[in-house]
């Protein structure tokens, strides 16, 4: 709490992106993803954001069920020059697949999961608010939800 108070004091007079990043991290540690997402929105709304901001912001957005926002930031990240075909870009695609699944966009979810697995076949990530998921477990969950929707 002391770190949060320090950030609040520093932000009282002006918006400092570095301090906002720290506060967003603190909110995330506190599992207050709604407030973290507000800070990420402010950061990403400036010219000073970076690839890490997009990635961490999307994690917070997913944790508070703001899937459209998470998708927007993940697409921006994937389309930017920052990620190359490595674990980082695979992780972004994995989260994008999850966000599409949560919005019942099955084809997009399957496509992005396949893209994520091209460089990291054994990808496993924590889904904020859910727990760890492997590419295989996410693939099965997409299929299960898709089939359940067809039966409804």
JSON list of C-alpha atoms in Angstrom, two decimals:
[
{"chain": "A", "resi": 1, "resn": "UNK", "atom": "CA", "xyz": [0.00, 0.00, 0.00]},
{"chain": "A", "resi": 2, "resn": "UNK", "atom": "CA", "xyz": [2.92, 2.29, 0.60]},
{"chain": "A", "resi": 3, "resn": "UNK", "atom": "CA", "xyz": [3.97, 2.00, -3.05]},
{"chain": "A", "resi": 4, "resn": "UNK", "atom": "CA", "xyz": [0.44, 2.85, -4.17]},
{"chain": "A", "resi": 5, "resn": "UNK", "atom": "CA", "xyz": [0.37, 5.93, -1.91]},
{"chain": "A", "resi": 6, "resn": "UNK", "atom": "CA", "xyz": [3.70, 7.06, -3.33]},
{"chain": "A", "resi": 7, "resn": "UNK", "atom": "CA", "xyz": [2.34, 6.74, -6.88]},
{"chain": "A", "resi": 8, "resn": "UNK", "atom": "CA", "xyz": [-0.79, 8.68, -5.95]},
{"chain": "A", "resi": 9, "resn": "UNK", "atom": "CA", "xyz": [1.34, 11.49, -4.50]},
{"chain": "A", "resi": 10, "resn": "UNK", "atom": "CA", "xyz": [3.53, 11.63, -7.59]},
{"chain": "A", "resi": 11, "resn": "UNK", "atom": "CA", "xyz": [0.50, 11.75, -9.90]},
{"chain": "A", "resi": 12, "resn": "UNK", "atom": "CA", "xyz": [-1.24, 14.51, -7.97]},
{"chain": "A", "resi": 13, "resn": "UNK", "atom": "CA", "xyz": [0.37, 17.36, -9.93]},
{"chain": "A", "resi": 14, "resn": "UNK", "atom": "CA", "xyz": [1.03, 15.80, -13.33]},
{"chain": "A", "resi": 15, "resn": "UNK", "atom": "CA", "xyz": [0.59, 12.61, -15.31]},
{"chain": "A", "resi": 16, "resn": "UNK", "atom": "CA", "xyz": [3.88, 10.77, -15.49]},
{"chain": "A", "resi": 17, "resn": "UNK", "atom": "CA", "xyz": [3.80, 7.71, -17.74]},
{"chain": "A", "resi": 18, "resn": "UNK", "atom": "CA", "xyz": [6.49, 5.89, -15.74]},
{"chain": "A", "resi": 19, "resn": "UNK", "atom": "CA", "xyz": [4.51, 6.40, -12.53]},
{"chain": "A", "resi": 20, "resn": "UNK", "atom": "CA", "xyz": [1.29, 5.29, -14.24]},
{"chain": "A", "resi": 21, "resn": "UNK", "atom": "CA", "xyz": [3.06, 2.10, -15.35]},
{"chain": "A", "resi": 22, "resn": "UNK", "atom": "CA", "xyz": [4.15, 1.42, -11.79]},
{"chain": "A", "resi": 23, "resn": "UNK", "atom": "CA", "xyz": [0.66, 2.08, -10.46]},
{"chain": "A", "resi": 24, "resn": "UNK", "atom": "CA", "xyz": [-0.84, -0.24, -13.10]},
{"chain": "A", "resi": 25, "resn": "UNK", "atom": "CA", "xyz": [1.59, -2.94, -11.97]},
{"chain": "A", "resi": 26, "resn": "UNK", "atom": "CA", "xyz": [0.63, -2.36, -8.34]},
{"chain": "A", "resi": 27, "resn": "UNK", "atom": "CA", "xyz": [-3.08, -2.57, -9.18]},
{"chain": "A", "resi": 28, "resn": "UNK", "atom": "CA", "xyz": [-2.40, -5.81, -11.05]},
{"chain": "A", "resi": 29, "resn": "UNK", "atom": "CA", "xyz": [-0.59, -7.29, -8.06]},
{"chain": "A", "resi": 30, "resn": "UNK", "atom": "CA", "xyz": [-3.57, -6.25, -5.93]},
{"chain": "A", "resi": 31, "resn": "UNK", "atom": "CA", "xyz": [-5.82, -7.99, -8.51]},
{"chain": "A", "resi": 32, "resn": "UNK", "atom": "CA", "xyz": [-7.60, -4.70, -9.17]},
{"chain": "A", "resi": 33, "resn": "UNK", "atom": "CA", "xyz": [-7.64, -5.11, -12.94]},
{"chain": "A", "resi": 34, "resn": "UNK", "atom": "CA", "xyz": [-10.35, -2.51, -13.47]},
{"chain": "A", "resi": 35, "resn": "UNK", "atom": "CA", "xyz": [-8.12, 0.27, -12.12]},
{"chain": "A", "resi": 36, "resn": "UNK", "atom": "CA", "xyz": [-5.06, -1.20, -13.84]},
{"chain": "A", "resi": 37, "resn": "UNK", "atom": "CA", "xyz": [-6.93, -1.12, -17.16]},
{"chain": "A", "resi": 38, "resn": "UNK", "atom": "CA", "xyz": [-7.82, 2.54, -16.63]},
{"chain": "A", "resi": 39, "resn": "UNK", "atom": "CA", "xyz": [-4.11, 3.34, -16.23]},
{"chain": "A", "resi": 40, "resn": "UNK", "atom": "CA", "xyz": [-3.19, 1.23, -19.27]},
{"chain": "A", "resi": 41, "resn": "UNK", "atom": "CA", "xyz": [-5.81, 3.13, -21.31]},
{"chain": "A", "resi": 42, "resn": "UNK", "atom": "CA", "xyz": [-4.17, 6.41, -20.31]},
{"chain": "A", "resi": 43, "resn": "UNK", "atom": "CA", "xyz": [-0.69, 5.11, -21.11]},
{"chain": "A", "resi": 44, "resn": "UNK", "atom": "CA", "xyz": [-1.67, 3.57, -24.45]},
{"chain": "A", "resi": 45, "resn": "UNK", "atom": "CA", "xyz": [-3.52, 6.77, -25.33]},
{"chain": "A", "resi": 46, "resn": "UNK", "atom": "CA", "xyz": [-0.18, 8.61, -25.45]},
{"chain": "A", "resi": 47, "resn": "UNK", "atom": "CA", "xyz": [2.72, 8.41, -27.89]},
{"chain": "A", "resi": 48, "resn": "UNK", "atom": "CA", "xyz": [4.90, 7.05, -25.07]},
{"chain": "A", "resi": 49, "resn": "UNK", "atom": "CA", "xyz": [3.45, 3.54, -24.96]},
{"chain": "A", "resi": 50, "resn": "UNK", "atom": "CA", "xyz": [5.48, 0.48, -25.91]},
{"chain": "A", "resi": 51, "resn": "UNK", "atom": "CA", "xyz": [4.87, -3.17, -26.78]},
{"chain": "A", "resi": 52, "resn": "UNK", "atom": "CA", "xyz": [4.99, -4.19, -23.15]},
{"chain": "A", "resi": 53, "resn": "UNK", "atom": "CA", "xyz": [2.24, -1.70, -22.30]},
{"chain": "A", "resi": 54, "resn": "UNK", "atom": "CA", "xyz": [0.00, -3.22, -24.97]},
{"chain": "A", "resi": 55, "resn": "UNK", "atom": "CA", "xyz": [0.68, -6.74, -23.72]},
{"chain": "A", "resi": 56, "resn": "UNK", "atom": "CA", "xyz": [0.24, -6.01, -20.02]},
{"chain": "A", "resi": 57, "resn": "UNK", "atom": "CA", "xyz": [-2.75, -3.80, -20.71]},
{"chain": "A", "resi": 58, "resn": "UNK", "atom": "CA", "xyz": [-4.41, -6.60, -22.65]},
{"chain": "A", "resi": 59, "resn": "UNK", "atom": "CA", "xyz": [-3.87, -8.98, -19.73]},
{"chain": "A", "resi": 60, "resn": "UNK", "atom": "CA", "xyz": [-5.63, -6.54, -17.42]},
{"chain": "A", "resi": 61, "resn": "UNK", "atom": "CA", "xyz": [-8.42, -6.00, -19.93]},
{"chain": "A", "resi": 62, "resn": "UNK", "atom": "CA", "xyz": [-8.95, -9.77, -20.19]},
{"chain": "A", "resi": 63, "resn": "UNK", "atom": "CA", "xyz": [-9.00, -10.07, -16.40]},
{"chain": "A", "resi": 64, "resn": "UNK", "atom": "CA", "xyz": [-11.88, -7.59, -16.18]},
{"chain": "A", "resi": 65, "resn": "UNK", "atom": "CA", "xyz": [-13.79, -9.02, -19.17]},
{"chain": "A", "resi": 66, "resn": "UNK", "atom": "CA", "xyz": [-13.00, -6.15, -21.54]},
{"chain": "A", "resi": 67, "resn": "UNK", "atom": "CA", "xyz": [-12.33, -8.49, -24.46]},
{"chain": "A", "resi": 68, "resn": "UNK", "atom": "CA", "xyz": [-12.91, -5.97, -27.26]},
{"chain": "A", "resi": 69, "resn": "UNK", "atom": "CA", "xyz": [-10.30, -3.68, -25.72]},
{"chain": "A", "resi": 70, "resn": "UNK", "atom": "CA", "xyz": [-7.87, -6.57, -25.23]},
{"chain": "A", "resi": 71, "resn": "UNK", "atom": "CA", "xyz": [-8.31, -7.57, -28.87]},
{"chain": "A", "resi": 72, "resn": "UNK", "atom": "CA", "xyz": [-7.68, -4.01, -30.05]},
{"chain": "A", "resi": 73, "resn": "UNK", "atom": "CA", "xyz": [-4.44, -3.76, -28.08]},
{"chain": "A", "resi": 74, "resn": "UNK", "atom": "CA", "xyz": [-3.27, -7.25, -29.06]},
{"chain": "A", "resi": 75, "resn": "UNK", "atom": "CA", "xyz": [-3.89, -6.57, -32.76]},
{"chain": "A", "resi": 76, "resn": "UNK", "atom": "CA", "xyz": [-1.95, -3.31, -32.44]},
{"chain": "A", "resi": 77, "resn": "UNK", "atom": "CA", "xyz": [0.89, -5.23, -30.79]},
{"chain": "A", "resi": 78, "resn": "UNK", "atom": "CA", "xyz": [0.91, -8.01, -33.39]},
{"chain": "A", "resi": 79, "resn": "UNK", "atom": "CA", "xyz": [0.81, -5.55, -36.28]},
{"chain": "A", "resi": 80, "resn": "UNK", "atom": "CA", "xyz": [3.57, -3.38, -34.84]},
{"chain": "A", "resi": 81, "resn": "UNK", "atom": "CA", "xyz": [7.21, -3.85, -35.61]},
{"chain": "A", "resi": 82, "resn": "UNK", "atom": "CA", "xyz": [7.95, -4.81, -32.00]},
{"chain": "A", "resi": 83, "resn": "UNK", "atom": "CA", "xyz": [7.12, -8.51, -31.92]},
{"chain": "A", "resi": 84, "resn": "UNK", "atom": "CA", "xyz": [8.87, -10.90, -34.21]},
{"chain": "A", "resi": 85, "resn": "UNK", "atom": "CA", "xyz": [7.98, -14.56, -34.44]},
{"chain": "A", "resi": 86, "resn": "UNK", "atom": "CA", "xyz": [8.98, -15.54, -30.93]},
{"chain": "A", "resi": 87, "resn": "UNK", "atom": "CA", "xyz": [7.43, -16.40, -27.58]},
{"chain": "A", "resi": 88, "resn": "UNK", "atom": "CA", "xyz": [6.20, -12.82, -27.06]},
{"chain": "A", "resi": 89, "resn": "UNK", "atom": "CA", "xyz": [4.24, -12.69, -30.31]},
{"chain": "A", "resi": 90, "resn": "UNK", "atom": "CA", "xyz": [2.97, -16.24, -29.74]},
{"chain": "A", "resi": 91, "resn": "UNK", "atom": "CA", "xyz": [1.72, -15.22, -26.29]},
{"chain": "A", "resi": 92, "resn": "UNK", "atom": "CA", "xyz": [-0.07, -12.19, -27.77]},
{"chain": "A", "resi": 93, "resn": "UNK", "atom": "CA", "xyz": [-1.75, -14.42, -30.36]},
{"chain": "A", "resi": 94, "resn": "UNK", "atom": "CA", "xyz": [-2.71, -16.92, -27.64]},
{"chain": "A", "resi": 95, "resn": "UNK", "atom": "CA", "xyz": [-4.42, -14.18, -25.60]},
{"chain": "A", "resi": 96, "resn": "UNK", "atom": "CA", "xyz": [-6.08, -12.91, -28.77]},
{"chain": "A", "resi": 97, "resn": "UNK", "atom": "CA", "xyz": [-7.47, -16.43, -29.38]},
{"chain": "A", "resi": 98, "resn": "UNK", "atom": "CA", "xyz": [-8.80, -16.48, -25.82]},
{"chain": "A", "resi": 99, "resn": "UNK", "atom": "CA", "xyz": [-10.44, -13.05, -26.18]},
{"chain": "A", "resi": 100, "resn": "UNK", "atom": "CA", "xyz": [-12.12, -14.13, -29.43]},
{"chain": "A", "resi": 101, "resn": "UNK", "atom": "CA", "xyz": [-13.35, -17.30, -27.75]},
{"chain": "A", "resi": 102, "resn": "UNK", "atom": "CA", "xyz": [-14.88, -15.30, -24.92]},
{"chain": "A", "resi": 103, "resn": "UNK", "atom": "CA", "xyz": [-16.78, -13.24, -27.49]},
{"chain": "A", "resi": 104, "resn": "UNK", "atom": "CA", "xyz": [-17.97, -16.42, -29.28]},
{"chain": "A", "resi": 105, "resn": "UNK", "atom": "CA", "xyz": [-15.91, -15.67, -32.38]},
{"chain": "A", "resi": 106, "resn": "UNK", "atom": "CA", "xyz": [-14.95, -19.29, -32.97]},
{"chain": "A", "resi": 107, "resn": "UNK", "atom": "CA", "xyz": [-13.21, -19.07, -36.35]},
{"chain": "A", "resi": 108, "resn": "UNK", "atom": "CA", "xyz": [-11.04, -16.17, -35.22]},
{"chain": "A", "resi": 109, "resn": "UNK", "atom": "CA", "xyz": [-10.20, -17.95, -31.96]},
{"chain": "A", "resi": 110, "resn": "UNK", "atom": "CA", "xyz": [-9.13, -21.09, -33.84]},
{"chain": "A", "resi": 111, "resn": "UNK", "atom": "CA", "xyz": [-7.12, -19.08, -36.37]},
{"chain": "A", "resi": 112, "resn": "UNK", "atom": "CA", "xyz": [-5.22, -17.09, -33.75]},
{"chain": "A", "resi": 113, "resn": "UNK", "atom": "CA", "xyz": [-4.52, -20.18, -31.68]},
{"chain": "A", "resi": 114, "resn": "UNK", "atom": "CA", "xyz": [-3.08, -21.90, -34.74]},
{"chain": "A", "resi": 115, "resn": "UNK", "atom": "CA", "xyz": [-0.94, -18.83, -35.41]},
{"chain": "A", "resi": 116, "resn": "UNK", "atom": "CA", "xyz": [0.28, -18.84, -31.81]},
{"chain": "A", "resi": 117, "resn": "UNK", "atom": "CA", "xyz": [1.32, -22.48, -32.06]},
{"chain": "A", "resi": 118, "resn": "UNK", "atom": "CA", "xyz": [3.40, -22.02, -35.22]},
{"chain": "A", "resi": 119, "resn": "UNK", "atom": "CA", "xyz": [6.43, -20.96, -33.20]},
{"chain": "A", "resi": 120, "resn": "UNK", "atom": "CA", "xyz": [5.44, -22.29, -29.76]},
{"chain": "A", "resi": 121, "resn": "UNK", "atom": "CA", "xyz": [3.60, -25.59, -30.09]},
{"chain": "A", "resi": 122, "resn": "UNK", "atom": "CA", "xyz": [3.79, -26.24, -26.34]},
{"chain": "A", "resi": 123, "resn": "UNK", "atom": "CA", "xyz": [2.59, -22.77, -25.36]},
{"chain": "A", "resi": 124, "resn": "UNK", "atom": "CA", "xyz": [1.16, -22.49, -21.85]},
{"chain": "A", "resi": 125, "resn": "UNK", "atom": "CA", "xyz": [0.08, -19.20, -20.28]},
{"chain": "A", "resi": 126, "resn": "UNK", "atom": "CA", "xyz": [-1.83, -17.95, -17.28]},
{"chain": "A", "resi": 127, "resn": "UNK", "atom": "CA", "xyz": [-5.23, -16.60, -18.25]},
{"chain": "A", "resi": 128, "resn": "UNK", "atom": "CA", "xyz": [-5.96, -13.71, -15.86]},
{"chain": "A", "resi": 129, "resn": "UNK", "atom": "CA", "xyz": [-8.76, -14.68, -13.54]},
{"chain": "A", "resi": 130, "resn": "UNK", "atom": "CA", "xyz": [-8.88, -18.26, -14.86]},
{"chain": "A", "resi": 131, "resn": "UNK", "atom": "CA", "xyz": [-5.56, -20.02, -14.34]},
{"chain": "A", "resi": 132, "resn": "UNK", "atom": "CA", "xyz": [-3.01, -21.75, -16.55]},
{"chain": "A", "resi": 133, "resn": "UNK", "atom": "CA", "xyz": [-4.02, -22.90, -20.00]},
{"chain": "A", "resi": 134, "resn": "UNK", "atom": "CA", "xyz": [-2.11, -24.85, -22.60]},
{"chain": "A", "resi": 135, "resn": "UNK", "atom": "CA", "xyz": [-2.65, -24.50, -26.32]},
{"chain": "A", "resi": 136, "resn": "UNK", "atom": "CA", "xyz": [-4.32, -27.91, -26.28]},
{"chain": "A", "resi": 137, "resn": "UNK", "atom": "CA", "xyz": [-6.62, -27.05, -23.38]},
{"chain": "A", "resi": 138, "resn": "UNK", "atom": "CA", "xyz": [-7.62, -23.78, -25.09]},
{"chain": "A", "resi": 139, "resn": "UNK", "atom": "CA", "xyz": [-8.25, -25.62, -28.36]},
{"chain": "A", "resi": 140, "resn": "UNK", "atom": "CA", "xyz": [-10.51, -28.09, -26.54]},
{"chain": "A", "resi": 141, "resn": "UNK", "atom": "CA", "xyz": [-12.34, -25.27, -24.74]},
{"chain": "A", "resi": 142, "resn": "UNK", "atom": "CA", "xyz": [-12.99, -23.42, -28.00]},
{"chain": "A", "resi": 143, "resn": "UNK", "atom": "CA", "xyz": [-14.36, -26.61, -29.53]},
{"chain": "A", "resi": 144, "resn": "UNK", "atom": "CA", "xyz": [-16.51, -27.39, -26.46]},
{"chain": "A", "resi": 145, "resn": "UNK", "atom": "CA", "xyz": [-18.04, -23.90, -26.36]},
{"chain": "A", "resi": 146, "resn": "UNK", "atom": "CA", "xyz": [-18.59, -23.88, -30.10]},
{"chain": "A", "resi": 147, "resn": "UNK", "atom": "CA", "xyz": [-20.38, -27.25, -29.94]},
{"chain": "A", "resi": 148, "resn": "UNK", "atom": "CA", "xyz": [-22.45, -26.16, -26.92]},
{"chain": "A", "resi": 149, "resn": "UNK", "atom": "CA", "xyz": [-23.58, -23.04, -28.77]},
{"chain": "A", "resi": 150, "resn": "UNK", "atom": "CA", "xyz": [-24.69, -25.14, -31.74]},
{"chain": "A", "resi": 151, "resn": "UNK", "atom": "CA", "xyz": [-26.81, -27.29, -29.42]},
{"chain": "A", "resi": 152, "resn": "UNK", "atom": "CA", "xyz": [-28.56, -24.31, -27.83]}
]
